[in-house]
Amino acid sequence: METKSHAVPISIIIAGLIIAGAVIFNGRETGISKTSEEKKEVAEAKVIGNLEVKKVDSNDHILGSANAQMVFVEYSDTECPFCKQFHATMHSIVDNYGKEGKVAWVYRHFPIAELHKKAAKEAEATECAAELGGNAKFWQYIDRLYSVTPSNDGLDPAKLPEIASDVGLDSAQFNECLSSGKYTEKVADEYDAAVKAGARGTPYTVVILKNKLTEKDKQDIMASLNAAFEKLAPGSNFPRELFSFDDEGDKIIFSGALPYQLLDEGIIKTLLADSQ
């Protein structure tokens, strides 16, 4: 069977690098104060149409309830250093909001081969973990992988079966699964699905909402994001280009390894307050 190529357009590579650089919140932005016009625009975000995001189903890897008020669908690359950072952020979000059914997290593969040649095989390794141990072992495996990889193709492939053993999987069965290439096609399909969903870099996240947003909701979210960003990087220009809404009003899209505080105060708490 012919497998799909992981080749990625140069535009995606460039966009991914731009996104990565745009979300390092270290206070070293331009420092230019926002004009009144910029402050007005910050309450607006672009609306995109024809967003093809596959519905969450039993084949997905999920933490939390699929019926949660907000489902964060993340498209990620295991050798991306920003994805490693964001992985910890998403765990914090689910730890704080998942048990109450408010937030869930779905992980989908988007290995960009031109940047990280090892990421696709690592994605296959996580699928083998899921086959051998179910959803729980998928998460244990990928958590361990992110914790040990130096990122940027720094993980020795010999570590993959060691990680399997570390999380309690049979290493022989794991090696048989990984060497078979049985999940190569699935990872390639998820890559294609990520592109259709608008991904141009990693991490890329689509928040699927249980309730549709009103125009006021959108304005509240953008205003809250702006306020949260001002706390993180005082005097810096809010990167509103990283955020968008779909034209049906039930999805929020953002790019980059955004920090917990920005997502918590800008999106999660705002939506929870508006729903009361």
Tab-separated table of C-alpha atoms in Angstrom:
chain	number	residue	atom	x	y	z
A	1	MET	CA	0.000	0.000	0.000
A	2	GLU	CA	1.362	3.396	-0.953
A	3	THR	CA	1.775	5.715	1.978
A	4	LYS	CA	1.150	9.417	1.917
A	5	SER	CA	4.082	11.801	1.901
A	6	HIS	CA	4.812	13.960	4.902
A	7	ALA	CA	6.209	16.643	2.607
A	8	VAL	CA	5.097	20.037	3.738
A	9	PRO	CA	4.832	23.254	1.725
A	10	ILE	CA	7.535	25.804	2.457
A	11	SER	CA	4.781	28.231	3.473
A	12	ILE	CA	3.894	25.970	6.401
A	13	ILE	CA	7.510	25.800	7.535
A	14	ILE	CA	7.887	29.574	7.404
A	15	ALA	CA	4.553	30.111	9.148
A	16	GLY	CA	5.521	27.660	11.857
A	17	LEU	CA	8.746	29.513	12.555
A	18	ILE	CA	6.938	32.842	12.652
A	19	ILE	CA	4.318	31.458	15.039
A	20	ALA	CA	6.999	29.990	17.277
A	21	GLY	CA	8.780	33.307	17.530
A	22	ALA	CA	5.586	35.216	18.136
A	23	VAL	CA	4.616	33.472	21.331
A	24	ILE	CA	7.662	33.806	23.545
A	25	PHE	CA	6.287	35.972	26.317
A	26	ASN	CA	9.480	37.284	27.850
A	27	GLY	CA	8.726	40.966	27.867
A	28	ARG	CA	11.152	41.695	25.054
A	29	GLU	CA	8.581	42.758	22.479
A	30	THR	CA	8.683	46.133	20.762
A	31	GLY	CA	7.536	47.949	23.886
A	32	ILE	CA	5.579	50.380	21.718
A	33	SER	CA	2.456	51.639	23.441
A	34	LYS	CA	-0.808	50.841	21.687
A	35	THR	CA	-2.559	53.713	19.968
A	36	SER	CA	-6.274	54.299	20.513
A	37	GLU	CA	-6.931	52.719	17.113
A	38	GLU	CA	-4.919	49.634	18.041
A	39	LYS	CA	-6.812	49.357	21.319
A	40	LYS	CA	-10.078	49.464	19.392
A	41	GLU	CA	-8.923	46.775	16.968
A	42	VAL	CA	-7.800	44.488	19.756
A	43	ALA	CA	-11.438	43.631	20.478
A	44	GLU	CA	-11.747	42.215	16.976
A	45	ALA	CA	-10.508	38.951	15.529
A	46	LYS	CA	-10.669	37.489	12.083
A	47	VAL	CA	-13.403	35.031	11.179
A	48	ILE	CA	-12.484	32.142	8.909
A	49	GLY	CA	-14.790	29.928	6.891
A	50	ASN	CA	-14.652	26.373	5.582
A	51	LEU	CA	-12.671	25.127	8.561
A	52	GLU	CA	-12.515	21.342	8.226
A	53	VAL	CA	-12.056	20.018	11.741
A	54	LYS	CA	-12.811	16.338	12.207
A	55	LYS	CA	-15.340	15.702	14.936
A	56	VAL	CA	-14.024	14.168	18.128
A	57	ASP	CA	-14.746	10.439	18.147
A	58	SER	CA	-13.702	7.187	19.798
A	59	ASN	CA	-10.503	7.065	17.727
A	60	ASP	CA	-9.208	10.246	19.342
A	61	HIS	CA	-6.857	10.434	22.308
A	62	ILE	CA	-8.686	12.483	24.918
A	63	LEU	CA	-8.275	13.614	28.503
A	64	GLY	CA	-11.589	14.634	29.999
A	65	SER	CA	-15.112	14.301	28.676
A	66	ALA	CA	-15.908	14.585	24.972
A	67	ASN	CA	-19.044	16.448	26.107
A	68	ALA	CA	-17.057	19.128	27.921
A	69	GLN	CA	-18.002	22.762	27.487
A	70	MET	CA	-14.686	23.348	25.707
A	71	VAL	CA	-12.638	20.704	23.890
A	72	PHE	CA	-9.091	21.806	23.067
A	73	VAL	CA	-8.046	19.894	19.933
A	74	GLU	CA	-4.274	20.219	19.667
A	75	TYR	CA	-2.255	19.397	16.541
A	76	SER	CA	1.300	18.744	17.650
A	77	ASP	CA	4.796	17.492	16.817
A	78	THR	CA	6.689	15.558	19.493
A	79	GLU	CA	10.068	17.058	18.512
A	80	CYS	CA	8.811	20.645	18.539
A	81	PRO	CA	10.206	22.425	21.631
A	82	PHE	CA	7.178	24.723	21.788
A	83	CYS	CA	4.895	21.676	21.755
A	84	LYS	CA	6.820	20.280	24.714
A	85	GLN	CA	6.186	23.508	26.586
A	86	PHE	CA	2.519	23.591	25.598
A	87	HIS	CA	2.042	19.955	26.629
A	88	ALA	CA	2.686	20.959	30.237
A	89	THR	CA	0.326	23.922	29.882
A	90	MET	CA	-2.500	21.727	28.634
A	91	HIS	CA	-1.997	19.289	31.498
A	92	SER	CA	-2.401	22.174	33.936
A	93	ILE	CA	-5.603	23.254	32.207
A	94	VAL	CA	-7.097	19.757	32.313
A	95	ASP	CA	-5.989	19.275	35.914
A	96	ASN	CA	-7.883	22.421	36.898
A	97	TYR	CA	-10.974	22.135	34.694
A	98	GLY	CA	-11.227	18.576	33.390
A	99	LYS	CA	-12.724	16.847	36.413
A	100	GLU	CA	-15.689	19.211	36.425
A	101	GLY	CA	-16.420	18.532	32.756
A	102	LYS	CA	-15.588	22.070	31.716
A	103	VAL	CA	-12.525	21.382	29.558
A	104	ALA	CA	-11.192	18.372	27.651
A	105	TRP	CA	-8.013	17.913	25.615
A	106	VAL	CA	-7.665	15.968	22.372
A	107	TYR	CA	-4.184	15.278	20.992
A	108	ARG	CA	-3.706	14.862	17.231
A	109	HIS	CA	-0.487	14.353	15.283
A	110	PHE	CA	1.061	17.013	13.040
A	111	PRO	CA	4.700	15.937	12.536
A	112	ILE	CA	6.440	18.417	10.224
A	113	ALA	CA	9.121	16.257	8.612
A	114	GLU	CA	11.130	19.116	7.146
A	115	LEU	CA	11.689	20.443	10.649
A	116	HIS	CA	11.719	17.223	12.676
A	117	LYS	CA	12.484	14.011	10.800
A	118	LYS	CA	11.989	11.826	13.868
A	119	ALA	CA	8.563	13.132	14.841
A	120	ALA	CA	6.480	10.922	12.533
A	121	LYS	CA	7.988	7.693	13.880
A	122	GLU	CA	7.536	8.960	17.421
A	123	ALA	CA	3.882	9.612	16.618
A	124	GLU	CA	3.608	6.008	15.433
A	125	ALA	CA	5.170	4.910	18.722
A	126	THR	CA	2.411	6.649	20.674
A	127	GLU	CA	-0.166	4.827	18.563
A	128	CYS	CA	1.483	1.511	19.366
A	129	ALA	CA	1.273	2.425	23.039
A	130	ALA	CA	-2.434	3.107	22.583
A	131	GLU	CA	-2.938	-0.231	20.837
A	132	LEU	CA	-1.202	-2.149	23.601
A	133	GLY	CA	-2.561	-0.267	26.590
A	134	GLY	CA	-5.494	1.886	25.546
A	135	ASN	CA	-6.030	5.595	26.047
A	136	ALA	CA	-4.311	5.641	29.444
A	137	LYS	CA	-1.070	4.199	28.065
A	138	PHE	CA	-1.151	6.608	25.122
A	139	TRP	CA	-1.064	9.507	27.557
A	140	GLN	CA	1.530	7.910	29.823
A	141	TYR	CA	3.734	7.213	26.824
A	142	ILE	CA	3.489	10.650	25.232
A	143	ASP	CA	3.952	12.356	28.602
A	144	ARG	CA	7.140	10.380	29.143
A	145	LEU	CA	8.312	11.044	25.589
A	146	TYR	CA	7.899	14.789	25.990
A	147	SER	CA	9.677	14.693	29.345
A	148	VAL	CA	12.798	12.951	27.983
A	149	THR	CA	13.190	14.390	24.501
A	150	PRO	CA	15.598	17.334	24.139
A	151	SER	CA	13.390	18.341	21.155
A	152	ASN	CA	14.537	19.276	17.641
A	153	ASP	CA	15.282	15.645	16.712
A	154	GLY	CA	17.380	15.160	19.820
A	155	LEU	CA	15.720	11.933	20.968
A	156	ASP	CA	17.580	8.710	20.200
A	157	PRO	CA	15.118	6.301	18.477
A	158	ALA	CA	16.465	3.577	20.774
A	159	LYS	CA	14.646	5.364	23.584
A	160	LEU	CA	11.219	4.590	22.110
A	161	PRO	CA	11.039	0.968	23.355
A	162	GLU	CA	12.633	2.067	26.639
A	163	ILE	CA	9.782	4.524	27.140
A	164	ALA	CA	7.326	1.710	26.431
A	165	SER	CA	8.949	-0.386	29.139
A	166	ASP	CA	9.005	2.589	31.513
A	167	VAL	CA	5.218	2.956	31.281
A	168	GLY	CA	4.580	-0.756	31.768
A	169	LEU	CA	4.196	-1.992	28.194
A	170	ASP	CA	5.663	-5.212	26.809
A	171	SER	CA	8.753	-4.051	24.923
A	172	ALA	CA	8.745	-7.004	22.520
A	173	GLN	CA	5.140	-6.385	21.506
A	174	PHE	CA	5.870	-2.681	21.230
A	175	ASN	CA	8.883	-3.247	18.963
A	176	GLU	CA	6.859	-5.580	16.763
A	177	CYS	CA	4.141	-2.956	16.408
A	178	LEU	CA	6.535	-0.089	15.709
A	179	SER	CA	8.657	-1.988	13.190
A	180	SER	CA	5.550	-3.087	11.275
A	181	GLY	CA	4.760	0.466	10.190
A	182	LYS	CA	1.080	-0.247	10.744
A	183	TYR	CA	0.402	3.303	11.956
A	184	THR	CA	2.356	5.158	9.278
A	185	GLU	CA	-0.815	5.769	7.302
A	186	LYS	CA	-2.785	6.936	10.324
A	187	VAL	CA	-0.146	9.507	11.215
A	188	ALA	CA	-0.054	10.695	7.596
A	189	ASP	CA	-3.851	11.002	7.609
A	190	GLU	CA	-3.739	13.083	10.784
A	191	TYR	CA	-1.114	15.306	9.201
A	192	ASP	CA	-3.411	15.875	6.205
A	193	ALA	CA	-6.351	16.546	8.517
A	194	ALA	CA	-4.304	19.132	10.413
A	195	VAL	CA	-3.570	21.025	7.209
A	196	LYS	CA	-7.269	20.976	6.287
A	197	ALA	CA	-8.030	22.331	9.761
A	198	GLY	CA	-5.769	25.296	9.062
A	199	ALA	CA	-2.568	24.219	10.819
A	200	ARG	CA	0.568	25.927	9.512
A	201	GLY	CA	2.839	25.338	12.487
A	202	THR	CA	2.910	23.613	15.845
A	203	PRO	CA	1.330	23.633	18.274
A	204	TYR	CA	-1.963	24.578	16.628
A	205	THR	CA	-5.202	24.393	18.592
A	206	VAL	CA	-8.891	24.474	17.758
A	207	VAL	CA	-11.210	24.906	20.738
A	208	ILE	CA	-14.545	23.260	19.947
A	209	LEU	CA	-17.334	24.852	21.956
A	210	LYS	CA	-20.535	23.243	23.187
A	211	ASN	CA	-22.405	26.539	22.818
A	212	LYS	CA	-22.071	28.935	19.914
A	213	LEU	CA	-20.532	32.334	20.484
A	214	THR	CA	-22.418	35.574	20.137
A	215	GLU	CA	-20.703	38.692	18.853
A	216	LYS	CA	-20.555	39.918	22.440
A	217	ASP	CA	-18.870	36.673	23.482
A	218	LYS	CA	-16.195	37.207	20.834
A	219	GLN	CA	-15.619	40.777	21.950
A	220	ASP	CA	-15.404	39.661	25.583
A	221	ILE	CA	-12.847	36.987	24.708
A	222	MET	CA	-10.626	39.337	22.724
A	223	ALA	CA	-10.814	41.998	25.428
A	224	SER	CA	-9.934	39.427	28.104
A	225	LEU	CA	-7.042	38.110	26.024
A	226	ASN	CA	-5.765	41.640	25.600
A	227	ALA	CA	-5.975	42.289	29.347
A	228	ALA	CA	-4.224	39.016	30.187
A	229	PHE	CA	-1.500	39.705	27.627
A	230	GLU	CA	-0.942	43.172	29.082
A	231	LYS	CA	-0.159	41.519	32.433
A	232	LEU	CA	2.331	39.155	30.793
A	233	ALA	CA	4.046	41.706	28.551
A	234	PRO	CA	3.207	45.255	29.664
A	235	GLY	CA	3.263	47.806	26.863
A	236	SER	CA	3.631	45.205	24.106
A	237	ASN	CA	1.351	44.867	21.117
A	238	PHE	CA	-1.249	42.145	21.568
A	239	PRO	CA	-0.745	39.478	18.824
A	240	ARG	CA	-4.390	39.273	17.792
A	241	GLU	CA	-3.350	37.645	14.504
A	242	LEU	CA	-2.769	34.435	16.471
A	243	PHE	CA	-6.481	34.164	17.285
A	244	SER	CA	-9.521	33.649	15.091
A	245	PHE	CA	-13.092	32.343	15.173
A	246	ASP	CA	-14.813	30.082	12.682
A	247	ASP	CA	-17.787	31.403	10.746
A	248	GLU	CA	-20.203	29.040	12.527
A	249	GLY	CA	-19.346	30.500	15.924
A	250	ASP	CA	-18.494	27.255	17.686
A	251	LYS	CA	-14.700	27.246	17.409
A	252	ILE	CA	-11.810	29.376	18.619
A	253	ILE	CA	-8.499	28.905	16.826
A	254	PHE	CA	-5.069	29.884	18.058
A	255	SER	CA	-1.445	29.187	17.186
A	256	GLY	CA	1.610	28.751	19.335
A	257	ALA	CA	2.605	27.660	22.825
A	258	LEU	CA	0.459	30.203	24.588
A	259	PRO	CA	0.959	30.402	28.370
A	260	TYR	CA	-1.530	29.120	30.910
A	261	GLN	CA	-2.441	32.557	32.229
A	262	LEU	CA	-3.391	33.848	28.791
A	263	LEU	CA	-5.641	30.884	28.002
A	264	ASP	CA	-7.115	30.707	31.493
A	265	GLU	CA	-7.994	34.381	31.877
A	266	GLY	CA	-8.523	35.161	28.212
A	267	ILE	CA	-10.609	32.198	27.054
A	268	ILE	CA	-11.623	29.698	29.734
A	269	LYS	CA	-12.772	31.967	32.550
A	270	THR	CA	-14.395	34.362	30.085
A	271	LEU	CA	-16.471	31.588	28.513
A	272	LEU	CA	-17.420	30.133	31.875
A	273	ALA	CA	-18.517	33.560	33.112
A	274	ASP	CA	-20.532	34.272	29.956
A	275	SER	CA	-22.321	30.913	30.259
A	276	GLN	CA	-23.644	31.639	33.748
